Amino acid sequence: MSFIFGGVRGHEDPELAAGNRRTRMHYARDVNDERALADDRPAIRRGRNWTWLAVAVVVMSVLAFAGSRGPQDVPLTADCDQPAIAVESSLVTAGQPLRFRLTGPDDVDYVMTLDGEPVRGDAGGTVAYTQTPAGPTFQLAQCLSPTLRLATPAGDGPRELAASRVAADGTTEQVTAVTVTVTGTR
């Protein structure tokens, strides 16, 4: 039994409760009160479900953050001598982004074309394009472009993604190309 002196009703001092319990058990052993001794089972500690909920929320947040970083760069080794294009996948669904990278010399203006038409890949504003009669041109930084994205056009079949060098007089020369196969809409 615990005493409440001016405290909040229902509040029990843990030290006082432990002292009362020890006294009760001492008397029960003295008189061999088996019923009182049998009722002295260890208290069942209830887990705090909110702790597990908090852990689950933290784990889900970390997983969501890790998944929200978006796709990684298309793997391509920088080559300052020989231009090349790498695509994320050679099989693309129409309307889905075609992700690609370009490598080659830094001091060259490049224009990208898809089936002969100039295109402008989106890299989140990290590429500066210059509008020319040949199409939007850009230069590479450290012989490698960031991962560029462009919408894949409708229509099944092979498509050619090409990079052309733009000369000072505005003429273009194709330096590399890759073929991707476009499949129907999902």
JSON list of C-alpha atoms in Angstrom, two decimals:
[
{"chain": "A", "resi": 1, "resn": "MET", "atom": "CA", "xyz": [0.00, 0.00, 0.00]},
{"chain": "A", "resi": 2, "resn": "SER", "atom": "CA", "xyz": [1.38, 3.38, -0.84]},
{"chain": "A", "resi": 3, "resn": "PHE", "atom": "CA", "xyz": [0.47, 6.65, 0.69]},
{"chain": "A", "resi": 4, "resn": "ILE", "atom": "CA", "xyz": [-0.44, 9.76, -1.20]},
{"chain": "A", "resi": 5, "resn": "PHE", "atom": "CA", "xyz": [0.30, 13.02, 0.53]},
{"chain": "A", "resi": 6, "resn": "GLY", "atom": "CA", "xyz": [-1.03, 15.91, -1.49]},
{"chain": "A", "resi": 7, "resn": "GLY", "atom": "CA", "xyz": [0.14, 14.35, -4.76]},
{"chain": "A", "resi": 8, "resn": "VAL", "atom": "CA", "xyz": [-1.73, 13.61, -7.90]},
{"chain": "A", "resi": 9, "resn": "ARG", "atom": "CA", "xyz": [-4.35, 10.94, -7.42]},
{"chain": "A", "resi": 10, "resn": "GLY", "atom": "CA", "xyz": [-3.17, 7.68, -8.89]},
{"chain": "A", "resi": 11, "resn": "HIS", "atom": "CA", "xyz": [0.49, 8.66, -8.72]},
{"chain": "A", "resi": 12, "resn": "GLU", "atom": "CA", "xyz": [2.59, 6.15, -6.89]},
{"chain": "A", "resi": 13, "resn": "ASP", "atom": "CA", "xyz": [6.09, 6.76, -5.64]},
{"chain": "A", "resi": 14, "resn": "PRO", "atom": "CA", "xyz": [8.19, 3.87, -7.05]},
{"chain": "A", "resi": 15, "resn": "GLU", "atom": "CA", "xyz": [10.55, 3.82, -4.06]},
{"chain": "A", "resi": 16, "resn": "LEU", "atom": "CA", "xyz": [7.67, 3.74, -1.59]},
{"chain": "A", "resi": 17, "resn": "ALA", "atom": "CA", "xyz": [5.92, 0.98, -3.56]},
{"chain": "A", "resi": 18, "resn": "ALA", "atom": "CA", "xyz": [9.12, -1.12, -3.63]},
{"chain": "A", "resi": 19, "resn": "GLY", "atom": "CA", "xyz": [9.61, -0.65, 0.12]},
{"chain": "A", "resi": 20, "resn": "ASN", "atom": "CA", "xyz": [5.99, -1.64, 0.83]},
{"chain": "A", "resi": 21, "resn": "ARG", "atom": "CA", "xyz": [6.36, -4.74, -1.36]},
{"chain": "A", "resi": 22, "resn": "ARG", "atom": "CA", "xyz": [9.54, -5.83, 0.44]},
{"chain": "A", "resi": 23, "resn": "THR", "atom": "CA", "xyz": [7.83, -5.41, 3.82]},
{"chain": "A", "resi": 24, "resn": "ARG", "atom": "CA", "xyz": [4.78, -7.37, 2.64]},
{"chain": "A", "resi": 25, "resn": "MET", "atom": "CA", "xyz": [6.95, -10.23, 1.33]},
{"chain": "A", "resi": 26, "resn": "HIS", "atom": "CA", "xyz": [9.02, -10.24, 4.53]},
{"chain": "A", "resi": 27, "resn": "TYR", "atom": "CA", "xyz": [5.87, -10.71, 6.64]},
{"chain": "A", "resi": 28, "resn": "ALA", "atom": "CA", "xyz": [4.48, -13.31, 4.20]},
{"chain": "A", "resi": 29, "resn": "ARG", "atom": "CA", "xyz": [7.67, -15.39, 4.54]},
{"chain": "A", "resi": 30, "resn": "ASP", "atom": "CA", "xyz": [7.56, -15.05, 8.33]},
{"chain": "A", "resi": 31, "resn": "VAL", "atom": "CA", "xyz": [4.05, -16.48, 8.58]},
{"chain": "A", "resi": 32, "resn": "ASN", "atom": "CA", "xyz": [4.49, -18.82, 5.57]},
{"chain": "A", "resi": 33, "resn": "ASP", "atom": "CA", "xyz": [1.64, -17.17, 3.64]},
{"chain": "A", "resi": 34, "resn": "GLU", "atom": "CA", "xyz": [1.87, -19.19, 0.42]},
{"chain": "A", "resi": 35, "resn": "ARG", "atom": "CA", "xyz": [-0.92, -17.26, -1.25]},
{"chain": "A", "resi": 36, "resn": "ALA", "atom": "CA", "xyz": [0.82, -13.90, -0.80]},
{"chain": "A", "resi": 37, "resn": "LEU", "atom": "CA", "xyz": [4.12, -15.41, -1.90]},
{"chain": "A", "resi": 38, "resn": "ALA", "atom": "CA", "xyz": [2.47, -16.93, -5.00]},
{"chain": "A", "resi": 39, "resn": "ASP", "atom": "CA", "xyz": [0.99, -13.54, -5.95]},
{"chain": "A", "resi": 40, "resn": "ASP", "atom": "CA", "xyz": [4.45, -12.02, -5.94]},
{"chain": "A", "resi": 41, "resn": "ARG", "atom": "CA", "xyz": [5.12, -12.77, -9.56]},
{"chain": "A", "resi": 42, "resn": "PRO", "atom": "CA", "xyz": [7.47, -10.48, -11.40]},
{"chain": "A", "resi": 43, "resn": "ALA", "atom": "CA", "xyz": [5.54, -7.68, -13.04]},
{"chain": "A", "resi": 44, "resn": "ILE", "atom": "CA", "xyz": [5.09, -8.09, -16.76]},
{"chain": "A", "resi": 45, "resn": "ARG", "atom": "CA", "xyz": [6.73, -5.18, -18.50]},
{"chain": "A", "resi": 46, "resn": "ARG", "atom": "CA", "xyz": [4.73, -4.12, -21.47]},
{"chain": "A", "resi": 47, "resn": "GLY", "atom": "CA", "xyz": [6.78, -3.04, -24.44]},
{"chain": "A", "resi": 48, "resn": "ARG", "atom": "CA", "xyz": [6.30, 0.41, -25.69]},
{"chain": "A", "resi": 49, "resn": "ASN", "atom": "CA", "xyz": [4.78, -0.01, -29.10]},
{"chain": "A", "resi": 50, "resn": "TRP", "atom": "CA", "xyz": [5.52, 3.56, -30.03]},
{"chain": "A", "resi": 51, "resn": "THR", "atom": "CA", "xyz": [9.24, 2.73, -29.81]},
{"chain": "A", "resi": 52, "resn": "TRP", "atom": "CA", "xyz": [8.87, 0.10, -32.52]},
{"chain": "A", "resi": 53, "resn": "LEU", "atom": "CA", "xyz": [6.74, 2.50, -34.52]},
{"chain": "A", "resi": 54, "resn": "ALA", "atom": "CA", "xyz": [9.43, 5.17, -34.28]},
{"chain": "A", "resi": 55, "resn": "VAL", "atom": "CA", "xyz": [12.10, 2.69, -35.40]},
{"chain": "A", "resi": 56, "resn": "ALA", "atom": "CA", "xyz": [9.92, 1.62, -38.34]},
{"chain": "A", "resi": 57, "resn": "VAL", "atom": "CA", "xyz": [9.33, 5.24, -39.35]},
{"chain": "A", "resi": 58, "resn": "VAL", "atom": "CA", "xyz": [13.06, 5.99, -39.25]},
{"chain": "A", "resi": 59, "resn": "VAL", "atom": "CA", "xyz": [13.86, 2.90, -41.35]},
{"chain": "A", "resi": 60, "resn": "MET", "atom": "CA", "xyz": [11.15, 3.77, -43.90]},
{"chain": "A", "resi": 61, "resn": "SER", "atom": "CA", "xyz": [12.42, 7.37, -44.08]},
{"chain": "A", "resi": 62, "resn": "VAL", "atom": "CA", "xyz": [15.97, 6.21, -44.76]},
{"chain": "A", "resi": 63, "resn": "LEU", "atom": "CA", "xyz": [14.76, 3.81, -47.44]},
{"chain": "A", "resi": 64, "resn": "ALA", "atom": "CA", "xyz": [12.59, 6.49, -49.02]},
{"chain": "A", "resi": 65, "resn": "PHE", "atom": "CA", "xyz": [15.47, 8.94, -49.03]},
{"chain": "A", "resi": 66, "resn": "ALA", "atom": "CA", "xyz": [17.79, 6.37, -50.57]},
{"chain": "A", "resi": 67, "resn": "GLY", "atom": "CA", "xyz": [15.22, 5.60, -53.26]},
{"chain": "A", "resi": 68, "resn": "SER", "atom": "CA", "xyz": [14.52, 9.23, -54.00]},
{"chain": "A", "resi": 69, "resn": "ARG", "atom": "CA", "xyz": [18.02, 10.02, -55.11]},
{"chain": "A", "resi": 70, "resn": "GLY", "atom": "CA", "xyz": [16.91, 9.02, -58.56]},
{"chain": "A", "resi": 71, "resn": "PRO", "atom": "CA", "xyz": [18.77, 7.03, -61.11]},
{"chain": "A", "resi": 72, "resn": "GLN", "atom": "CA", "xyz": [22.55, 7.12, -61.06]},
{"chain": "A", "resi": 73, "resn": "ASP", "atom": "CA", "xyz": [24.73, 8.33, -63.89]},
{"chain": "A", "resi": 74, "resn": "VAL", "atom": "CA", "xyz": [24.99, 6.26, -67.04]},
{"chain": "A", "resi": 75, "resn": "PRO", "atom": "CA", "xyz": [28.41, 4.59, -66.78]},
{"chain": "A", "resi": 76, "resn": "LEU", "atom": "CA", "xyz": [30.93, 5.95, -69.29]},
{"chain": "A", "resi": 77, "resn": "THR", "atom": "CA", "xyz": [34.67, 6.46, -68.96]},
{"chain": "A", "resi": 78, "resn": "ALA", "atom": "CA", "xyz": [35.94, 9.86, -70.06]},
{"chain": "A", "resi": 79, "resn": "ASP", "atom": "CA", "xyz": [37.96, 9.73, -73.29]},
{"chain": "A", "resi": 80, "resn": "CYS", "atom": "CA", "xyz": [39.38, 13.05, -74.51]},
{"chain": "A", "resi": 81, "resn": "ASP", "atom": "CA", "xyz": [40.46, 11.58, -77.86]},
{"chain": "A", "resi": 82, "resn": "GLN", "atom": "CA", "xyz": [37.66, 9.41, -79.22]},
{"chain": "A", "resi": 83, "resn": "PRO", "atom": "CA", "xyz": [34.00, 10.59, -78.98]},
{"chain": "A", "resi": 84, "resn": "ALA", "atom": "CA", "xyz": [31.49, 7.97, -77.79]},
{"chain": "A", "resi": 85, "resn": "ILE", "atom": "CA", "xyz": [27.90, 7.73, -76.60]},
{"chain": "A", "resi": 86, "resn": "ALA", "atom": "CA", "xyz": [26.64, 5.45, -73.83]},
{"chain": "A", "resi": 87, "resn": "VAL", "atom": "CA", "xyz": [22.92, 4.80, -73.26]},
{"chain": "A", "resi": 88, "resn": "GLU", "atom": "CA", "xyz": [21.29, 3.47, -70.12]},
{"chain": "A", "resi": 89, "resn": "SER", "atom": "CA", "xyz": [19.46, 0.83, -72.15]},
{"chain": "A", "resi": 90, "resn": "SER", "atom": "CA", "xyz": [19.32, 0.01, -75.84]},
{"chain": "A", "resi": 91, "resn": "LEU", "atom": "CA", "xyz": [15.64, -0.95, -75.44]},
{"chain": "A", "resi": 92, "resn": "VAL", "atom": "CA", "xyz": [13.37, 2.00, -74.52]},
{"chain": "A", "resi": 93, "resn": "THR", "atom": "CA", "xyz": [9.58, 2.34, -74.20]},
{"chain": "A", "resi": 94, "resn": "ALA", "atom": "CA", "xyz": [8.07, 5.15, -76.27]},
{"chain": "A", "resi": 95, "resn": "GLY", "atom": "CA", "xyz": [7.52, 8.29, -74.19]},
{"chain": "A", "resi": 96, "resn": "GLN", "atom": "CA", "xyz": [9.94, 7.21, -71.48]},
{"chain": "A", "resi": 97, "resn": "PRO", "atom": "CA", "xyz": [13.20, 9.10, -70.91]},
{"chain": "A", "resi": 98, "resn": "LEU", "atom": "CA", "xyz": [16.21, 7.98, -72.90]},
{"chain": "A", "resi": 99, "resn": "ARG", "atom": "CA", "xyz": [19.23, 8.51, -70.62]},
{"chain": "A", "resi": 100, "resn": "PHE", "atom": "CA", "xyz": [22.65, 8.89, -72.23]},
{"chain": "A", "resi": 101, "resn": "ARG", "atom": "CA", "xyz": [26.13, 10.39, -71.85]},
{"chain": "A", "resi": 102, "resn": "LEU", "atom": "CA", "xyz": [28.71, 11.67, -74.31]},
{"chain": "A", "resi": 103, "resn": "THR", "atom": "CA", "xyz": [32.52, 11.68, -74.09]},
{"chain": "A", "resi": 104, "resn": "GLY", "atom": "CA", "xyz": [35.07, 13.34, -76.35]},
{"chain": "A", "resi": 105, "resn": "PRO", "atom": "CA", "xyz": [37.36, 16.38, -76.63]},
{"chain": "A", "resi": 106, "resn": "ASP", "atom": "CA", "xyz": [36.44, 19.38, -74.45]},
{"chain": "A", "resi": 107, "resn": "ASP", "atom": "CA", "xyz": [37.03, 22.19, -76.93]},
{"chain": "A", "resi": 108, "resn": "VAL", "atom": "CA", "xyz": [34.43, 21.00, -79.47]},
{"chain": "A", "resi": 109, "resn": "ASP", "atom": "CA", "xyz": [30.83, 22.14, -79.93]},
{"chain": "A", "resi": 110, "resn": "TYR", "atom": "CA", "xyz": [28.51, 19.11, -80.13]},
{"chain": "A", "resi": 111, "resn": "VAL", "atom": "CA", "xyz": [24.94, 18.82, -81.34]},
{"chain": "A", "resi": 112, "resn": "MET", "atom": "CA", "xyz": [22.89, 15.71, -80.53]},
{"chain": "A", "resi": 113, "resn": "THR", "atom": "CA", "xyz": [20.42, 14.34, -83.07]},
{"chain": "A", "resi": 114, "resn": "LEU", "atom": "CA", "xyz": [17.77, 11.66, -82.88]},
{"chain": "A", "resi": 115, "resn": "ASP", "atom": "CA", "xyz": [17.01, 10.25, -86.33]},
{"chain": "A", "resi": 116, "resn": "GLY", "atom": "CA", "xyz": [18.72, 13.30, -87.87]},
{"chain": "A", "resi": 117, "resn": "GLU", "atom": "CA", "xyz": [16.69, 15.91, -85.94]},
{"chain": "A", "resi": 118, "resn": "PRO", "atom": "CA", "xyz": [18.56, 18.08, -83.40]},
{"chain": "A", "resi": 119, "resn": "VAL", "atom": "CA", "xyz": [17.55, 17.42, -79.78]},
{"chain": "A", "resi": 120, "resn": "ARG", "atom": "CA", "xyz": [18.32, 19.05, -76.49]},
{"chain": "A", "resi": 121, "resn": "GLY", "atom": "CA", "xyz": [18.97, 16.66, -73.60]},
{"chain": "A", "resi": 122, "resn": "ASP", "atom": "CA", "xyz": [17.89, 17.73, -70.14]},
{"chain": "A", "resi": 123, "resn": "ALA", "atom": "CA", "xyz": [20.53, 17.47, -67.41]},
{"chain": "A", "resi": 124, "resn": "GLY", "atom": "CA", "xyz": [18.76, 19.56, -64.80]},
{"chain": "A", "resi": 125, "resn": "GLY", "atom": "CA", "xyz": [20.33, 22.83, -65.93]},
{"chain": "A", "resi": 126, "resn": "THR", "atom": "CA", "xyz": [23.96, 21.65, -65.67]},
{"chain": "A", "resi": 127, "resn": "VAL", "atom": "CA", "xyz": [24.56, 21.93, -69.43]},
{"chain": "A", "resi": 128, "resn": "ALA", "atom": "CA", "xyz": [24.74, 25.32, -71.17]},
{"chain": "A", "resi": 129, "resn": "TYR", "atom": "CA", "xyz": [23.32, 25.15, -74.70]},
{"chain": "A", "resi": 130, "resn": "THR", "atom": "CA", "xyz": [24.04, 27.65, -77.46]},
{"chain": "A", "resi": 131, "resn": "GLN", "atom": "CA", "xyz": [21.45, 27.95, -80.23]},
{"chain": "A", "resi": 132, "resn": "THR", "atom": "CA", "xyz": [23.03, 27.60, -83.71]},
{"chain": "A", "resi": 133, "resn": "PRO", "atom": "CA", "xyz": [21.63, 26.91, -87.19]},
{"chain": "A", "resi": 134, "resn": "ALA", "atom": "CA", "xyz": [22.74, 23.27, -86.73]},
{"chain": "A", "resi": 135, "resn": "GLY", "atom": "CA", "xyz": [20.74, 23.01, -83.48]},
{"chain": "A", "resi": 136, "resn": "PRO", "atom": "CA", "xyz": [21.46, 23.46, -79.78]},
{"chain": "A", "resi": 137, "resn": "THR", "atom": "CA", "xyz": [25.20, 22.93, -79.16]},
{"chain": "A", "resi": 138, "resn": "PHE", "atom": "CA", "xyz": [27.11, 22.28, -75.95]},
{"chain": "A", "resi": 139, "resn": "GLN", "atom": "CA", "xyz": [30.65, 21.53, -74.84]},
{"chain": "A", "resi": 140, "resn": "LEU", "atom": "CA", "xyz": [31.89, 18.82, -72.51]},
{"chain": "A", "resi": 141, "resn": "ALA", "atom": "CA", "xyz": [33.48, 19.46, -69.14]},
{"chain": "A", "resi": 142, "resn": "GLN", "atom": "CA", "xyz": [36.51, 17.26, -68.44]},
{"chain": "A", "resi": 143, "resn": "CYS", "atom": "CA", "xyz": [35.76, 15.26, -71.60]},
{"chain": "A", "resi": 144, "resn": "LEU", "atom": "CA", "xyz": [32.44, 13.93, -70.24]},
{"chain": "A", "resi": 145, "resn": "SER", "atom": "CA", "xyz": [28.85, 15.13, -70.23]},
{"chain": "A", "resi": 146, "resn": "PRO", "atom": "CA", "xyz": [26.48, 14.67, -67.31]},
{"chain": "A", "resi": 147, "resn": "THR", "atom": "CA", "xyz": [23.69, 12.15, -67.80]},
{"chain": "A", "resi": 148, "resn": "LEU", "atom": "CA", "xyz": [21.30, 13.70, -70.32]},
{"chain": "A", "resi": 149, "resn": "ARG", "atom": "CA", "xyz": [17.61, 12.78, -70.76]},
{"chain": "A", "resi": 150, "resn": "LEU", "atom": "CA", "xyz": [15.25, 13.18, -73.65]},
{"chain": "A", "resi": 151, "resn": "ALA", "atom": "CA", "xyz": [11.78, 11.82, -74.31]},
{"chain": "A", "resi": 152, "resn": "THR", "atom": "CA", "xyz": [11.74, 8.82, -76.61]},
{"chain": "A", "resi": 153, "resn": "PRO", "atom": "CA", "xyz": [9.47, 9.43, -79.62]},
{"chain": "A", "resi": 154, "resn": "ALA", "atom": "CA", "xyz": [6.49, 7.21, -80.38]},
{"chain": "A", "resi": 155, "resn": "GLY", "atom": "CA", "xyz": [6.76, 4.47, -82.96]},
{"chain": "A", "resi": 156, "resn": "ASP", "atom": "CA", "xyz": [8.32, 1.05, -82.71]},
{"chain": "A", "resi": 157, "resn": "GLY", "atom": "CA", "xyz": [11.68, 0.30, -84.22]},
{"chain": "A", "resi": 158, "resn": "PRO", "atom": "CA", "xyz": [15.31, 1.36, -84.21]},
{"chain": "A", "resi": 159, "resn": "ARG", "atom": "CA", "xyz": [16.29, 5.00, -83.65]},
{"chain": "A", "resi": 160, "resn": "GLU", "atom": "CA", "xyz": [19.72, 6.53, -84.13]},
{"chain": "A", "resi": 161, "resn": "LEU", "atom": "CA", "xyz": [21.09, 8.85, -81.45]},
{"chain": "A", "resi": 162, "resn": "ALA", "atom": "CA", "xyz": [24.12, 10.66, -82.88]},
{"chain": "A", "resi": 163, "resn": "ALA", "atom": "CA", "xyz": [26.62, 13.30, -81.83]},
{"chain": "A", "resi": 164, "resn": "SER", "atom": "CA", "xyz": [27.98, 15.68, -84.44]},
{"chain": "A", "resi": 165, "resn": "ARG", "atom": "CA", "xyz": [30.85, 18.11, -84.23]},
{"chain": "A", "resi": 166, "resn": "VAL", "atom": "CA", "xyz": [29.89, 21.65, -85.25]},
{"chain": "A", "resi": 167, "resn": "ALA", "atom": "CA", "xyz": [32.61, 23.60, -87.05]},
{"chain": "A", "resi": 168, "resn": "ALA", "atom": "CA", "xyz": [33.08, 27.36, -86.80]},
{"chain": "A", "resi": 169, "resn": "ASP", "atom": "CA", "xyz": [31.41, 27.81, -90.20]},
{"chain": "A", "resi": 170, "resn": "GLY", "atom": "CA", "xyz": [28.29, 25.93, -88.98]},
{"chain": "A", "resi": 171, "resn": "THR", "atom": "CA", "xyz": [28.91, 22.66, -90.82]},
{"chain": "A", "resi": 172, "resn": "THR", "atom": "CA", "xyz": [28.44, 19.42, -88.92]},
{"chain": "A", "resi": 173, "resn": "GLU", "atom": "CA", "xyz": [30.30, 16.14, -88.99]},
{"chain": "A", "resi": 174, "resn": "GLN", "atom": "CA", "xyz": [28.90, 13.06, -87.26]},
{"chain": "A", "resi": 175, "resn": "VAL", "atom": "CA", "xyz": [31.51, 11.72, -84.85]},
{"chain": "A", "resi": 176, "resn": "THR", "atom": "CA", "xyz": [29.63, 8.91, -83.08]},
{"chain": "A", "resi": 177, "resn": "ALA", "atom": "CA", "xyz": [26.21, 7.25, -83.02]},
{"chain": "A", "resi": 178, "resn": "VAL", "atom": "CA", "xyz": [24.31, 4.53, -81.19]},
{"chain": "A", "resi": 179, "resn": "THR", "atom": "CA", "xyz": [21.11, 2.71, -82.09]},
{"chain": "A", "resi": 180, "resn": "VAL", "atom": "CA", "xyz": [18.29, 2.24, -79.58]},
{"chain": "A", "resi": 181, "resn": "THR", "atom": "CA", "xyz": [15.16, 0.18, -80.15]},
{"chain": "A", "resi": 182, "resn": "VAL", "atom": "CA", "xyz": [11.86, 1.83, -79.24]},
{"chain": "A", "resi": 183, "resn": "THR", "atom": "CA", "xyz": [8.94, -0.35, -78.21]},
{"chain": "A", "resi": 184, "resn": "GLY", "atom": "CA", "xyz": [5.24, 0.62, -78.00]},
{"chain": "A", "resi": 185, "resn": "THR", "atom": "CA", "xyz": [3.67, 2.40, -75.11]},
{"chain": "A", "resi": 186, "resn": "ARG", "atom": "CA", "xyz": [3.27, 0.53, -71.86]}
]
